[in-house]
Amino acid sequence: MVYLLAPGERVLHLVLISGVSRRIAAPWARIPLDATIPVADAVRHRRLVWLGNQEDVARRYPRLGIVLPYDFMLAAAPIASGTTAYGGVVLLWPVWHPPHLSPAEEQTITAGCRRAAAFLRQAADSGRPLRIPDEPRRLPPPDPREADPVQALAALAFTRRLPVGCCALDLDGRLTFINPAGTELVGAASASLLGRRPWEVLPWLRDPVFEDRYRAAVVARQPTSFTATRPPGTRLSFQLYPDDTGIRVHISPAAGPAAAPGHPSSAEPVGAAALYHLTHVATALAEAAGVKDVVELAADQIVPAFGPKALALMTVEDGRLRITGYRGYSAQLMAHFDAASLTSDIPAVHAVTTGAPGFFPTFADLKRAHPPAVHLDRMASWAFLPLTVSGRPVGSMVLGYDLPRAFPPAERALLTSLAGLIAQALDRARLYDAKHALAHTLQTALLPRTLPHVPGLDTAARYKPAGHGMDIGGDFYDLIRSTPTTAVAVIGDVQGHNTTAAALMGQVRTAVHAGASPGDILARTNRLLVDLSPGLFVSCLIARLDLTHHRAQLATAGHPPALLCHPDGRSRTVPLSPGLLLGIDPDADYPTTDIPFPPGALLALYTDGLVESPGTDIDHATAALAGQLDAAQPEDLNAVAEALLQHAERSAPRHDDIALLLIRATSARSPFEESSPLSCQRQGCTAPLGTKGHEE
């Protein structure tokens, strides 16, 4: 399976498949780049992902293991060039493959991805980037030789004489051949079977177990078998032998007692593929956070996996039905139905107000139920499903099909269950969004909106939440102008990602606004936190900048070391005497270190989220950050800040908040000198009074 990233999107689109059916690949037709899926991880982290057995799959990617509970091995690799990712490739092997990739295999995969990236880069540079197709292209396996017509006829005659049944299925499960013995055993003519899936034609094979065996054969590439009873009581054994092109099936009478006579059920059971798709949607929705995530996941999963050509999700807001998201419909059509009153006679509103789903195989059926309906979307069949949570309507979902659809009872039950899952996810997501908005307001109020302008200093700051929970962190920074010639910079990190951490962060920021030396400020703040006993500890680093003498005084309370980039471009960590985290020992001492801070020097203060990640050596990560600071162009501090954040994202997965404060001394003259109103009125003299320049 080959995936491409569309320009400006963070979604991987499936564009090419080989050796597997579209139905099996459907749940992964669109994969958000931040999803916990092997190919997404490979693209994000720019490394090959290898899963050597079913246990690996279940442990590391449980959603994948639920939908494909078979034995297989998987490699996912990024298609990338430099800092640009174009997509990824997924390769599956049967379990007879060795438990690890060989060096030759890994080299082949890497080289193939490198060539693909070069081709995609060349296409983009020429102004003709590859377009994402509506449906993935199928690449047939290479045929080593052409069939000899004489041998083909002889083989056909041979199969006709066989006393046992044999047939062939393609990778989609459709019957491509069956011999006379096979048709006699299954009790159906070949004309009614060819081009169809057996479990969709033969009522006594409409059991999810039988379709599951086909899926297992395709994915695991291992022989499998099952036994079924053809009414009135004939037991048949089906043996499946898969290869790269499809499945050979042997059919024979099964040993053992015949089943009791019975009648096939008139109900149509849900197929294994549909059940696996439903499970996949449920697990995906469980990971969705906000309403936008739910809408994107629903559209990504339902459209390719359940057959509709178009989907629209609507939610109830202030007595109206609002379009929340859609796929396959035009923006103009969605605007036409947006904000429909809950008193209007349209099917989507009717589903909300009555709580009853509506299934319409034809437009005539729809028109009979809703006379005002107008055929605007060019669809052939529709399903209008209420989204209800604990008896409370939250919206409706519309599915449009471009081909006529009968909606048998099993499918209606499946789609109704699907709507219930989406309703619950939407309800959770709306609550999450409300909490997230509150958290964002709190975070914004506690962090400085802008840094103060301090003559003689150039500054830039960034705050990046970890992206989990409510996006509330305890990371903070500030710049305080103490006097016309001094400023205090502070950065810190309160442990935790909740409102308690954020509130404590506000108290710490308030406490550090007054004081003399950085060590004294930390000592006083530490005693305050010990008295408060919040149960949380704080790391903090304070720098007092003397712009007249071009010096900086620094003290730390268990915080990552500051980086100092000298005017000549060399960066190094600032060696400081360590101090305990704030809030532990009321008598802790915090020594102050004095260093030069000449014009052109750049001081970088940051929290541990910028350098720490699981399995990474902190000293190596800090040295790499210093190297990135060396390579940056210090003229634009905002560009430097972005470069440091991008370096952190590329180097390793980040699971903590990041705060970054950059401060550069810009002039050899103090701000007091530049702004002093006491200047000489003598003609031609512009130096302030009391300075050497004035005396000269």
PDB file of N, CA, C and O in Angstrom, residues 608-638:
ATOM      1  N   ASP A 608      12.126  21.739  29.515  1.00  0.00           N
ATOM      2  CA  ASP A 608      12.687  20.432  29.145  1.00  0.00           C
ATOM      3  C   ASP A 608      11.977  19.774  27.971  1.00  0.00           C
ATOM      4  O   ASP A 608      12.523  18.873  27.340  1.00  0.00           O
ATOM      5  N   GLY A 609      10.765  20.218  27.653  1.00  0.00           N
ATOM      6  CA  GLY A 609      10.075  19.646  26.506  1.00  0.00           C
ATOM      7  C   GLY A 609      10.816  19.838  25.199  1.00  0.00           C
ATOM      8  O   GLY A 609      10.599  19.090  24.242  1.00  0.00           O
ATOM      9  N   LEU A 610      11.711  20.814  25.149  1.00  0.00           N
ATOM     10  CA  LEU A 610      12.461  21.080  23.921  1.00  0.00           C
ATOM     11  C   LEU A 610      13.586  20.071  23.707  1.00  0.00           C
ATOM     12  O   LEU A 610      14.034  19.871  22.572  1.00  0.00           O
ATOM     13  N   VAL A 611      14.053  19.425  24.780  1.00  0.00           N
ATOM     14  CA  VAL A 611      15.215  18.541  24.654  1.00  0.00           C
ATOM     15  C   VAL A 611      14.981  17.130  25.174  1.00  0.00           C
ATOM     16  O   VAL A 611      15.729  16.218  24.830  1.00  0.00           O
ATOM     17  N   GLU A 612      13.949  16.921  25.983  1.00  0.00           N
ATOM     18  CA  GLU A 612      13.741  15.611  26.583  1.00  0.00           C
ATOM     19  C   GLU A 612      12.733  14.797  25.794  1.00  0.00           C
ATOM     20  O   GLU A 612      11.704  15.305  25.368  1.00  0.00           O
ATOM     21  N   SER A 613      13.051  13.514  25.609  1.00  0.00           N
ATOM     22  CA  SER A 613      12.121  12.548  25.031  1.00  0.00           C
ATOM     23  C   SER A 613      12.578  11.171  25.476  1.00  0.00           C
ATOM     24  O   SER A 613      13.757  10.967  25.781  1.00  0.00           O
ATOM     25  N   PRO A 614      11.643  10.197  25.535  1.00  0.00           N
ATOM     26  CA  PRO A 614      12.017   8.855  26.013  1.00  0.00           C
ATOM     27  C   PRO A 614      13.146   8.255  25.187  1.00  0.00           C
ATOM     28  O   PRO A 614      13.133   8.289  23.960  1.00  0.00           O
ATOM     29  N   GLY A 615      14.141   7.704  25.879  1.00  0.00           N
ATOM     30  CA  GLY A 615      15.251   7.037  25.208  1.00  0.00           C
ATOM     31  C   GLY A 615      16.314   7.960  24.646  1.00  0.00           C
ATOM     32  O   GLY A 615      17.236   7.508  23.970  1.00  0.00           O
ATOM     33  N   THR A 616      16.206   9.267  24.896  1.00  0.00           N
ATOM     34  CA  THR A 616      17.170  10.231  24.362  1.00  0.00           C
ATOM     35  C   THR A 616      18.080  10.722  25.475  1.00  0.00           C
ATOM     36  O   THR A 616      17.605  11.084  26.566  1.00  0.00           O
ATOM     37  N   ASP A 617      19.383  10.748  25.235  1.00  0.00           N
ATOM     38  CA  ASP A 617      20.343  11.270  26.206  1.00  0.00           C
ATOM     39  C   ASP A 617      20.207  12.788  26.266  1.00  0.00           C
ATOM     40  O   ASP A 617      20.311  13.476  25.249  1.00  0.00           O
ATOM     41  N   ILE A 618      19.967  13.312  27.467  1.00  0.00           N
ATOM     42  CA  ILE A 618      19.686  14.739  27.617  1.00  0.00           C
ATOM     43  C   ILE A 618      20.892  15.596  27.231  1.00  0.00           C
ATOM     44  O   ILE A 618      20.738  16.667  26.636  1.00  0.00           O
ATOM     45  N   ASP A 619      22.105  15.122  27.516  1.00  0.00           N
ATOM     46  CA  ASP A 619      23.295  15.908  27.169  1.00  0.00           C
ATOM     47  C   ASP A 619      23.467  15.982  25.654  1.00  0.00           C
ATOM     48  O   ASP A 619      23.792  17.042  25.106  1.00  0.00           O
ATOM     49  N   HIS A 620      23.238  14.854  24.973  1.00  0.00           N
ATOM     50  CA  HIS A 620      23.343  14.856  23.514  1.00  0.00           C
ATOM     51  C   HIS A 620      22.272  15.747  22.899  1.00  0.00           C
ATOM     52  O   HIS A 620      22.528  16.489  21.936  1.00  0.00           O
ATOM     53  N   ALA A 621      21.049  15.690  23.475  1.00  0.00           N
ATOM     54  CA  ALA A 621      19.968  16.511  22.942  1.00  0.00           C
ATOM     55  C   ALA A 621      20.262  18.000  23.140  1.00  0.00           C
ATOM     56  O   ALA A 621      19.989  18.826  22.259  1.00  0.00           O
ATOM     57  N   THR A 622      20.842  18.361  24.290  1.00  0.00           N
ATOM     58  CA  THR A 622      21.175  19.768  24.543  1.00  0.00           C
ATOM     59  C   THR A 622      22.293  20.228  23.612  1.00  0.00           C
ATOM     60  O   THR A 622      22.256  21.352  23.085  1.00  0.00           O
ATOM     61  N   ALA A 623      23.285  19.362  23.391  1.00  0.00           N
ATOM     62  CA  ALA A 623      24.371  19.710  22.468  1.00  0.00           C
ATOM     63  C   ALA A 623      23.837  19.886  21.047  1.00  0.00           C
ATOM     64  O   ALA A 623      24.258  20.795  20.316  1.00  0.00           O
ATOM     65  N   ALA A 624      22.883  19.027  20.645  1.00  0.00           N
ATOM     66  CA  ALA A 624      22.285  19.163  19.310  1.00  0.00           C
ATOM     67  C   ALA A 624      21.510  20.464  19.192  1.00  0.00           C
ATOM     68  O   ALA A 624      21.516  21.122  18.141  1.00  0.00           O
ATOM     69  N   LEU A 625      20.835  20.864  20.285  1.00  0.00           N
ATOM     70  CA  LEU A 625      20.106  22.132  20.275  1.00  0.00           C
ATOM     71  C   LEU A 625      21.071  23.311  20.145  1.00  0.00           C
ATOM     72  O   LEU A 625      20.803  24.277  19.411  1.00  0.00           O
ATOM     73  N   ALA A 626      22.214  23.224  20.838  1.00  0.00           N
ATOM     74  CA  ALA A 626      23.218  24.280  20.713  1.00  0.00           C
ATOM     75  C   ALA A 626      23.749  24.353  19.284  1.00  0.00           C
ATOM     76  O   ALA A 626      23.963  25.450  18.740  1.00  0.00           O
ATOM     77  N   GLY A 627      23.952  23.187  18.662  1.00  0.00           N
ATOM     78  CA  GLY A 627      24.392  23.184  17.270  1.00  0.00           C
ATOM     79  C   GLY A 627      23.367  23.813  16.347  1.00  0.00           C
ATOM     80  O   GLY A 627      23.720  24.519  15.387  1.00  0.00           O
ATOM     81  N   GLN A 628      22.084  23.582  16.637  1.00  0.00           N
ATOM     82  CA  GLN A 628      21.028  24.197  15.827  1.00  0.00           C
ATOM     83  C   GLN A 628      21.031  25.706  16.015  1.00  0.00           C
ATOM     84  O   GLN A 628      20.778  26.470  15.073  1.00  0.00           O
ATOM     85  N   LEU A 629      21.312  26.154  17.226  1.00  0.00           N
ATOM     86  CA  LEU A 629      21.384  27.593  17.494  1.00  0.00           C
ATOM     87  C   LEU A 629      22.564  28.210  16.754  1.00  0.00           C
ATOM     88  O   LEU A 629      22.474  29.329  16.240  1.00  0.00           O
ATOM     89  N   ASP A 630      23.680  27.471  16.670  1.00  0.00           N
ATOM     90  CA  ASP A 630      24.838  27.946  15.894  1.00  0.00           C
ATOM     91  C   ASP A 630      24.468  28.152  14.431  1.00  0.00           C
ATOM     92  O   ASP A 630      24.879  29.132  13.796  1.00  0.00           O
ATOM     93  N   ALA A 631      23.698  27.205  13.891  1.00  0.00           N
ATOM     94  CA  ALA A 631      23.392  27.235  12.464  1.00  0.00           C
ATOM     95  C   ALA A 631      22.322  28.247  12.111  1.00  0.00           C
ATOM     96  O   ALA A 631      22.146  28.586  10.936  1.00  0.00           O
ATOM     97  N   ALA A 632      21.568  28.732  13.088  1.00  0.00           N
ATOM     98  CA  ALA A 632      20.474  29.663  12.803  1.00  0.00           C
ATOM     99  C   ALA A 632      21.013  31.046  12.452  1.00  0.00           C
ATOM    100  O   ALA A 632      22.147  31.409  12.791  1.00  0.00           O
ATOM    101  N   GLN A 633      20.191  31.823  11.760  1.00  0.00           N
ATOM    102  CA  GLN A 633      20.529  33.201  11.431  1.00  0.00           C
ATOM    103  C   GLN A 633      19.959  34.117  12.508  1.00  0.00           C
ATOM    104  O   GLN A 633      18.739  34.328  12.566  1.00  0.00           O
ATOM    105  N   PRO A 634      20.796  34.669  13.381  1.00  0.00           N
ATOM    106  CA  PRO A 634      20.275  35.390  14.549  1.00  0.00           C
ATOM    107  C   PRO A 634      19.614  36.734  14.227  1.00  0.00           C
ATOM    108  O   PRO A 634      19.051  37.351  15.115  1.00  0.00           O
ATOM    109  N   GLU A 635      19.698  37.199  12.965  1.00  0.00           N
ATOM    110  CA  GLU A 635      19.098  38.488  12.653  1.00  0.00           C
ATOM    111  C   GLU A 635      17.599  38.485  12.912  1.00  0.00           C
ATOM    112  O   GLU A 635      17.027  39.496  13.328  1.00  0.00           O
ATOM    113  N   ASP A 636      16.932  37.375  12.671  1.00  0.00           N
ATOM    114  CA  ASP A 636      15.490  37.275  12.866  1.00  0.00           C
ATOM    115  C   ASP A 636      15.228  36.269  13.976  1.00  0.00           C
ATOM    116  O   ASP A 636      15.268  35.064  13.766  1.00  0.00           O
ATOM    117  N   LEU A 637      14.950  36.769  15.191  1.00  0.00           N
ATOM    118  CA  LEU A 637      14.766  35.870  16.324  1.00  0.00           C
ATOM    119  C   LEU A 637      13.530  34.992  16.165  1.00  0.00           C
ATOM    120  O   LEU A 637      13.495  33.867  16.659  1.00  0.00           O
ATOM    121  N   ASN A 638      12.498  35.481  15.500  1.00  0.00           N
ATOM    122  CA  ASN A 638      11.316  34.651  15.280  1.00  0.00           C
ATOM    123  C   ASN A 638      11.663  33.447  14.409  1.00  0.00           C
ATOM    124  O   ASN A 638      11.178  32.337  14.636  1.00  0.00           O
TER     125      ASN A 638
END
